[in-house]
Amino acid sequence: MRPYVFERPGTVEDAVRRSGDGTAFLAGGTTLVDLMKLEVMTPGRVLDLNRLPLHGIEAAGDGLRIGALERMSEVAADPRVRRGYPMLSQALESSASGQLRNMASIGGNLLQRTRCGYFREVSTPCNKRQPGSGCLAINGENRMHAVLGTSDSCVATHPSDLAVALVALDAKVRLRGRDGGRTVELRDFYPLPGDTPHREHDLRPGELLTEVLVPRLDWARHSLYLKVRDRQSYEFALSSAAVAVRTAGNTIVESRVAVGGMGTRPWRLPAVERALAGRPATEASYTAAAATAVDGARPLRHNAFKPALMKRTIVRALLELERTR
C-alpha cells in the first residue's frame, strides 16, 4: 500500500470541497482497503465519511429513505425493510459475510468495484483499470463473467446483490456535489461498458452518494431475492433473481424481475415482466416468460451455461415466491 493523507471532514460540504483528483472516499472500507493493498487504487488522499450525517432509515408515505452510511446488516434487520421490501433484506443477507455486512455501507455496496480477477491483478491488462490496455477475460478465465450488456472492451460482472433488488424496485440515488444535489434513477446510474468500461457509474468528480430512495410499492411485500452460487456463504452470484408479483386471484397483474450475476450492470427484464402480465401464476407461465430473458446474451467459452441458468433461476424464484402467498 502506498502512502496517503487521511482526513475526516465534518460536513458533506467539507467532504465535497476537499475532494479532487487522487481522492478516495472511505465508508466501511471493505472494498477500498482491499484495492489499496493490491495497488489497484492508489489515492493520495482518503476522506473518512463516517462522521457525516448520512445515516438513518425512514419509512414515509412515498416510500423508504436509506442513508448511504447505514450498515448493510442494520438495513437488512430493520422491521420496515423486512416487512415491506423482503427482497432487499434477502439480497443484503446473501451478500459477503456477517462480519463484512456489519462494516460495509449501503452507498459503498452500490459503488463497489468488480471482482474480475484481471481487474484486481495489476500485472495484467484491464480496460477498467487502464483504459485501452485490453480485456484478457474475453478469451481467458471467464466462468464468473457477464453474458448481458458486454462489449469488446469489457465483460466484467456487476457484483452487487443489493443493486439488483433496488433496480427491480425502481429505486433512485441522491447525489451531492459542488454544484448542488441531484437525483438519479439507479437503473440509469450504471452505464454499459461500451468503449469506456472505466466509467462504472454516473458520479461526477467530487460527488457523494448520500442516500437511496425506494418508492412506495405496497405489493413489494410479496417479493423475493434468490441467489445461486458455488457455496452458500461469502460468494458472489453465478445467477440471482429479484422478483415481486401482484396477482388478482391466480392471474398475474404486474411484476418486477431483475437478475444479477449475468450483466455488466444490474439487469432489469421488462420483456419477462410483459410476458407474465395477464398470465396464470403457474410454472408454465414462468417458464415461457423466462425464455425471453436471454435475448441478446453473449456467452463466452467458460460461461456458456449462464443463459440456461438464468432462466432456471427466474422460474425457481417465482415458484418460491408463489409458495409464500
Short mmCIF file of C-alpha atoms in Angstrom, two decimals:
data_model
loop_
_atom_site.label_atom_id
_atom_site.label_comp_id
_atom_site.label_asym_id
_atom_site.label_seq_id
_atom_site.Cartn_x
_atom_site.Cartn_y
_atom_site.Cartn_z
CA MET A 1 0.00 0.00 0.00
CA ARG A 2 1.32 3.42 -0.95
CA PRO A 3 1.43 6.38 1.48
CA TYR A 4 -1.62 8.66 1.58
CA VAL A 5 -3.10 11.55 3.57
CA PHE A 6 -6.02 10.62 5.84
CA GLU A 7 -8.65 13.25 6.72
CA ARG A 8 -12.05 13.31 8.45
CA PRO A 9 -14.33 16.04 7.09
CA GLY A 10 -17.11 17.14 9.42
CA THR A 11 -19.78 18.04 6.87
CA VAL A 12 -20.91 16.88 3.45
CA GLU A 13 -19.97 20.27 2.04
CA ASP A 14 -16.48 19.95 3.53
CA ALA A 15 -16.03 16.48 2.07
CA VAL A 16 -17.08 17.65 -1.37
CA ARG A 17 -14.84 20.72 -1.14
CA ARG A 18 -11.78 18.65 -0.18
CA SER A 19 -12.28 16.07 -2.92
CA GLY A 20 -10.43 16.11 -6.20
CA ASP A 21 -8.11 14.09 -8.41
CA GLY A 22 -6.39 11.37 -6.40
CA THR A 23 -9.00 11.46 -3.61
CA ALA A 24 -11.00 8.45 -2.40
CA PHE A 25 -13.96 8.40 -0.01
CA LEU A 26 -13.93 5.85 2.84
CA ALA A 27 -17.14 4.46 4.36
CA GLY A 28 -16.92 0.85 5.55
CA GLY A 29 -13.68 0.35 3.64
CA THR A 30 -14.44 -3.26 2.75
CA THR A 31 -13.67 -2.64 -0.93
CA LEU A 32 -11.37 0.38 -0.85
CA VAL A 33 -8.84 -1.02 1.63
CA ASP A 34 -8.53 -4.28 -0.32
CA LEU A 35 -7.90 -2.45 -3.58
CA MET A 36 -5.39 -0.09 -1.96
CA LYS A 37 -3.45 -3.08 -0.62
CA LEU A 38 -3.36 -4.55 -4.12
CA GLU A 39 -2.43 -1.11 -5.54
CA VAL A 40 -5.38 -1.30 -7.92
CA MET A 41 -6.40 2.00 -6.33
CA THR A 42 -3.65 4.39 -5.20
CA PRO A 43 -5.31 7.56 -3.84
CA GLY A 44 -3.08 10.26 -2.43
CA ARG A 45 -5.84 11.36 -0.05
CA VAL A 46 -8.53 9.34 1.75
CA LEU A 47 -11.53 11.15 3.23
CA ASP A 48 -13.28 9.25 6.04
CA LEU A 49 -17.02 9.92 5.71
CA ASN A 50 -18.22 8.26 8.89
CA ARG A 51 -18.72 11.48 10.84
CA LEU A 52 -21.13 12.81 8.22
CA PRO A 53 -24.92 12.86 8.83
CA LEU A 54 -25.68 10.27 6.18
CA HIS A 55 -27.30 7.68 8.44
CA GLY A 56 -30.91 6.75 9.09
CA ILE A 57 -33.74 4.63 7.72
CA GLU A 58 -37.06 6.40 7.27
CA ALA A 59 -40.36 4.96 6.05
CA ALA A 60 -42.84 7.58 4.85
CA GLY A 61 -45.92 7.69 2.67
CA ASP A 62 -43.88 7.97 -0.50
CA GLY A 63 -41.50 5.11 0.30
CA LEU A 64 -38.24 4.33 2.04
CA ARG A 65 -35.18 6.54 2.55
CA ILE A 66 -31.87 4.88 3.46
CA GLY A 67 -28.80 6.92 4.38
CA ALA A 68 -25.71 6.00 2.39
CA LEU A 69 -23.69 5.30 5.57
CA GLU A 70 -26.17 2.84 7.04
CA ARG A 71 -24.54 -0.56 7.50
CA MET A 72 -25.82 -3.44 5.43
CA SER A 73 -26.68 -5.55 8.47
CA GLU A 74 -28.71 -2.72 10.04
CA VAL A 75 -30.80 -2.21 6.91
CA ALA A 76 -31.35 -5.95 6.47
CA ALA A 77 -32.59 -6.29 10.06
CA ASP A 78 -34.89 -3.24 10.04
CA PRO A 79 -38.51 -4.44 10.52
CA ARG A 80 -39.85 -1.94 7.99
CA VAL A 81 -37.48 -3.27 5.33
CA ARG A 82 -38.12 -6.91 6.18
CA ARG A 83 -41.88 -6.44 6.16
CA GLY A 84 -42.33 -4.02 3.26
CA TYR A 85 -39.42 -4.96 0.97
CA PRO A 86 -38.29 -8.51 1.79
CA MET A 87 -36.22 -8.77 -1.40
CA LEU A 88 -33.95 -6.02 -0.01
CA SER A 89 -33.35 -7.84 3.27
CA GLN A 90 -32.74 -11.11 1.45
CA ALA A 91 -30.32 -9.53 -1.03
CA LEU A 92 -28.35 -7.94 1.80
CA GLU A 93 -28.26 -11.08 3.91
CA SER A 94 -26.97 -13.14 0.98
CA SER A 95 -24.07 -10.71 0.46
CA ALA A 96 -20.50 -11.21 1.72
CA SER A 97 -20.21 -12.45 5.33
CA GLY A 98 -21.77 -11.36 8.62
CA GLN A 99 -18.61 -9.55 9.63
CA LEU A 100 -18.42 -7.62 6.37
CA ARG A 101 -22.13 -6.74 6.47
CA ASN A 102 -21.56 -5.21 9.91
CA MET A 103 -18.93 -2.89 8.40
CA ALA A 104 -19.99 -2.29 4.79
CA SER A 105 -22.21 0.67 3.99
CA ILE A 106 -25.18 0.86 1.65
CA GLY A 107 -23.52 3.50 -0.51
CA GLY A 108 -20.27 1.56 -0.62
CA ASN A 109 -22.08 -1.59 -1.67
CA LEU A 110 -23.63 0.20 -4.64
CA LEU A 111 -20.25 1.66 -5.63
CA GLN A 112 -18.10 -1.45 -5.12
CA ARG A 113 -15.71 -2.36 -7.91
CA THR A 114 -15.93 -5.51 -10.00
CA ARG A 115 -14.50 -8.77 -8.68
CA CYS A 116 -12.95 -9.66 -12.06
CA GLY A 117 -9.60 -11.27 -11.32
CA TYR A 118 -7.91 -9.44 -14.19
CA PHE A 119 -9.03 -6.10 -12.77
CA ARG A 120 -7.57 -6.94 -9.36
CA GLU A 121 -4.24 -8.20 -10.73
CA VAL A 122 -2.17 -5.13 -11.64
CA SER A 123 0.28 -7.13 -13.77
CA THR A 124 -2.45 -7.90 -16.34
CA PRO A 125 -4.16 -5.61 -18.88
CA CYS A 126 -7.62 -4.37 -17.91
CA ASN A 127 -9.65 -1.68 -19.64
CA LYS A 128 -11.41 -0.80 -16.38
CA ARG A 129 -8.14 -0.19 -14.58
CA GLN A 130 -6.13 1.15 -17.52
CA PRO A 131 -8.29 2.25 -20.47
CA GLY A 132 -7.10 0.93 -23.80
CA SER A 133 -4.90 -1.83 -22.38
CA GLY A 134 -7.23 -4.69 -23.34
CA CYS A 135 -9.51 -7.28 -21.74
CA LEU A 136 -7.96 -10.68 -21.06
CA ALA A 137 -11.21 -12.08 -19.67
CA ILE A 138 -12.84 -12.29 -23.11
CA ASN A 139 -10.55 -15.14 -24.13
CA GLY A 140 -9.32 -16.07 -20.67
CA GLU A 141 -10.89 -17.36 -17.47
CA ASN A 142 -14.46 -16.08 -17.70
CA ARG A 143 -16.74 -18.51 -15.85
CA MET A 144 -18.00 -15.78 -13.48
CA HIS A 145 -18.26 -13.08 -16.15
CA ALA A 146 -21.25 -11.39 -17.75
CA VAL A 147 -23.35 -12.50 -20.70
CA LEU A 148 -25.62 -9.43 -20.86
CA GLY A 149 -24.54 -5.88 -21.69
CA THR A 150 -20.99 -6.86 -22.59
CA SER A 151 -18.75 -5.24 -25.18
CA ASP A 152 -15.47 -5.97 -26.92
CA SER A 153 -13.82 -3.86 -24.19
CA CYS A 154 -15.22 -5.47 -21.04
CA VAL A 155 -17.21 -8.48 -19.83
CA ALA A 156 -16.92 -7.89 -16.06
CA THR A 157 -19.99 -8.74 -13.98
CA HIS A 158 -21.56 -6.18 -11.69
CA PRO A 159 -21.02 -7.53 -8.15
CA SER A 160 -23.81 -6.02 -6.01
CA ASP A 161 -26.78 -8.13 -4.87
CA LEU A 162 -28.47 -5.09 -3.33
CA ALA A 163 -28.37 -3.14 -6.60
CA VAL A 164 -30.30 -5.91 -8.37
CA ALA A 165 -33.16 -5.70 -5.86
CA LEU A 166 -33.13 -1.89 -5.89
CA VAL A 167 -33.29 -1.76 -9.70
CA ALA A 168 -36.29 -4.11 -9.60
CA LEU A 169 -37.98 -1.64 -7.22
CA ASP A 170 -37.25 1.46 -9.34
CA ALA A 171 -35.02 2.95 -6.64
CA LYS A 172 -33.19 6.25 -7.01
CA VAL A 173 -29.99 7.63 -5.51
CA ARG A 174 -29.38 11.17 -4.30
CA LEU A 175 -26.01 12.70 -5.09
CA ARG A 176 -24.31 15.81 -3.69
CA GLY A 177 -21.54 17.73 -5.42
CA ARG A 178 -20.04 21.18 -5.71
CA ASP A 179 -22.92 22.31 -7.91
CA GLY A 180 -25.60 21.09 -5.51
CA GLY A 181 -27.68 17.93 -5.40
CA ARG A 182 -29.39 15.75 -7.96
CA THR A 183 -31.44 12.55 -8.03
CA VAL A 184 -30.76 9.72 -10.49
CA GLU A 185 -32.66 6.54 -11.28
CA LEU A 186 -30.44 3.66 -10.16
CA ARG A 187 -31.05 1.81 -13.44
CA ASP A 188 -29.51 4.83 -15.24
CA PHE A 189 -26.71 5.26 -12.70
CA TYR A 190 -24.68 2.34 -14.10
CA PRO A 191 -23.66 2.80 -17.76
CA LEU A 192 -22.97 -0.09 -20.11
CA PRO A 193 -19.22 -0.60 -20.64
CA GLY A 194 -19.13 0.08 -24.37
CA ASP A 195 -15.73 1.56 -25.20
CA THR A 196 -15.41 3.22 -21.77
CA PRO A 197 -15.63 0.45 -19.14
CA HIS A 198 -13.65 2.58 -16.67
CA ARG A 199 -16.83 4.69 -16.32
CA GLU A 200 -18.62 2.45 -13.84
CA HIS A 201 -21.24 4.91 -12.60
CA ASP A 202 -22.66 8.39 -13.10
CA LEU A 203 -20.86 10.05 -10.19
CA ARG A 204 -19.22 13.28 -11.26
CA PRO A 205 -15.82 14.25 -9.87
CA GLY A 206 -16.14 15.07 -6.17
CA GLU A 207 -19.77 13.91 -5.90
CA LEU A 208 -21.04 11.87 -2.97
CA LEU A 209 -23.85 9.33 -2.95
CA THR A 210 -25.85 10.49 0.08
CA GLU A 211 -29.00 8.36 0.21
CA VAL A 212 -31.12 5.74 -1.51
CA LEU A 213 -34.81 6.32 -2.21
CA VAL A 214 -37.10 3.33 -2.66
CA PRO A 215 -40.58 4.34 -3.90
CA ARG A 216 -43.65 3.03 -2.17
CA LEU A 217 -44.86 -0.22 -3.69
CA ASP A 218 -47.43 -1.93 -1.47
CA TRP A 219 -47.20 -5.27 -3.26
CA ALA A 220 -43.41 -5.33 -2.77
CA ARG A 221 -44.33 -7.15 0.44
CA HIS A 222 -44.72 -10.12 -1.88
CA SER A 223 -41.15 -10.19 -3.16
CA LEU A 224 -38.09 -12.43 -3.02
CA TYR A 225 -34.37 -12.47 -3.81
CA LEU A 226 -32.80 -15.77 -4.85
CA LYS A 227 -29.05 -16.19 -5.23
CA VAL A 228 -27.32 -19.17 -6.88
CA ARG A 229 -23.60 -19.50 -6.08
CA ASP A 230 -20.83 -22.02 -5.73
CA ARG A 231 -21.05 -22.04 -1.94
CA GLN A 232 -23.68 -20.86 0.50
CA SER A 233 -21.70 -18.08 2.18
CA TYR A 234 -19.23 -15.36 1.19
CA GLU A 235 -19.51 -15.87 -2.54
CA PHE A 236 -20.65 -13.77 -5.47
CA ALA A 237 -23.60 -14.80 -7.61
CA LEU A 238 -23.38 -17.08 -10.57
CA SER A 239 -27.01 -16.11 -11.04
CA SER A 240 -29.60 -14.28 -8.97
CA ALA A 241 -33.13 -13.00 -9.37
CA ALA A 242 -35.16 -10.32 -7.61
CA VAL A 243 -38.88 -10.84 -8.19
CA ALA A 244 -42.11 -9.22 -7.00
CA VAL A 245 -45.58 -10.16 -8.20
CA ARG A 246 -49.07 -8.69 -7.81
CA THR A 247 -51.90 -11.07 -8.55
CA ALA A 248 -55.69 -10.98 -8.75
CA GLY A 249 -56.85 -14.45 -7.88
CA ASN A 250 -54.46 -16.68 -9.79
CA THR A 251 -53.75 -14.12 -12.54
CA ILE A 252 -50.57 -12.05 -12.60
CA VAL A 253 -51.45 -8.36 -12.86
CA GLU A 254 -47.92 -6.96 -12.82
CA SER A 255 -44.44 -7.97 -11.75
CA ARG A 256 -40.87 -6.83 -11.25
CA VAL A 257 -37.98 -9.02 -12.39
CA ALA A 258 -34.24 -8.27 -12.33
CA VAL A 259 -31.21 -10.54 -12.41
CA GLY A 260 -27.66 -10.44 -11.10
CA GLY A 261 -24.51 -12.38 -11.90
CA MET A 262 -25.42 -12.05 -15.57
CA GLY A 263 -24.90 -8.46 -16.60
CA THR A 264 -22.31 -5.74 -16.62
CA ARG A 265 -24.83 -3.83 -14.52
CA PRO A 266 -27.92 -4.86 -12.51
CA TRP A 267 -30.21 -6.19 -15.22
CA ARG A 268 -33.95 -5.42 -15.27
CA LEU A 269 -36.03 -7.68 -17.51
CA PRO A 270 -39.07 -5.74 -18.81
CA ALA A 271 -39.70 -8.37 -21.50
CA VAL A 272 -40.16 -11.01 -18.81
CA GLU A 273 -42.49 -8.68 -16.90
CA ARG A 274 -44.59 -8.10 -20.01
CA ALA A 275 -44.73 -11.83 -20.74
CA LEU A 276 -46.02 -12.52 -17.22
CA ALA A 277 -48.80 -9.90 -17.29
CA GLY A 278 -52.25 -11.43 -17.60
CA ARG A 279 -50.95 -14.99 -17.35
CA PRO A 280 -51.88 -17.53 -14.67
CA ALA A 281 -49.39 -17.86 -11.82
CA THR A 282 -48.12 -21.27 -12.88
CA GLU A 283 -44.79 -22.86 -13.65
CA ALA A 284 -45.69 -22.99 -17.34
CA SER A 285 -46.22 -19.22 -17.41
CA TYR A 286 -42.98 -18.61 -15.55
CA THR A 287 -41.03 -20.85 -17.91
CA ALA A 288 -42.45 -19.20 -21.02
CA ALA A 289 -41.73 -15.71 -19.68
CA ALA A 290 -38.21 -16.60 -18.55
CA ALA A 291 -37.35 -17.73 -22.08
CA THR A 292 -37.28 -14.06 -23.12
CA ALA A 293 -34.61 -13.23 -20.52
CA VAL A 294 -31.73 -14.49 -22.64
CA ASP A 295 -32.40 -12.23 -25.64
CA GLY A 296 -29.12 -10.53 -26.55
CA ALA A 297 -26.97 -12.76 -24.33
CA ARG A 298 -23.35 -13.24 -25.47
CA PRO A 299 -21.92 -16.25 -23.62
CA LEU A 300 -18.19 -16.89 -23.54
CA ARG A 301 -16.15 -20.07 -23.54
CA HIS A 302 -16.43 -20.82 -19.81
CA ASN A 303 -19.85 -19.30 -19.01
CA ALA A 304 -21.97 -20.75 -21.81
CA PHE A 305 -24.11 -22.37 -19.08
CA LYS A 306 -25.29 -18.99 -17.80
CA PRO A 307 -28.26 -18.26 -20.11
CA ALA A 308 -29.90 -21.57 -19.17
CA LEU A 309 -29.07 -20.98 -15.50
CA MET A 310 -30.62 -17.51 -15.69
CA LYS A 311 -33.91 -18.92 -16.95
CA ARG A 312 -33.98 -21.61 -14.26
CA THR A 313 -33.17 -19.06 -11.56
CA ILE A 314 -36.08 -16.82 -12.58
CA VAL A 315 -38.53 -19.74 -12.64
CA ARG A 316 -37.32 -21.04 -9.29
CA ALA A 317 -37.58 -17.59 -7.71
CA LEU A 318 -41.15 -17.14 -8.97
CA LEU A 319 -42.13 -20.61 -7.74
CA GLU A 320 -40.64 -19.96 -4.30
CA LEU A 321 -42.44 -16.63 -4.14
CA GLU A 322 -45.72 -18.31 -5.11
CA ARG A 323 -45.34 -20.70 -2.15
CA THR A 324 -45.27 -17.73 0.25
CA ARG A 325 -48.64 -16.36 -0.89
#
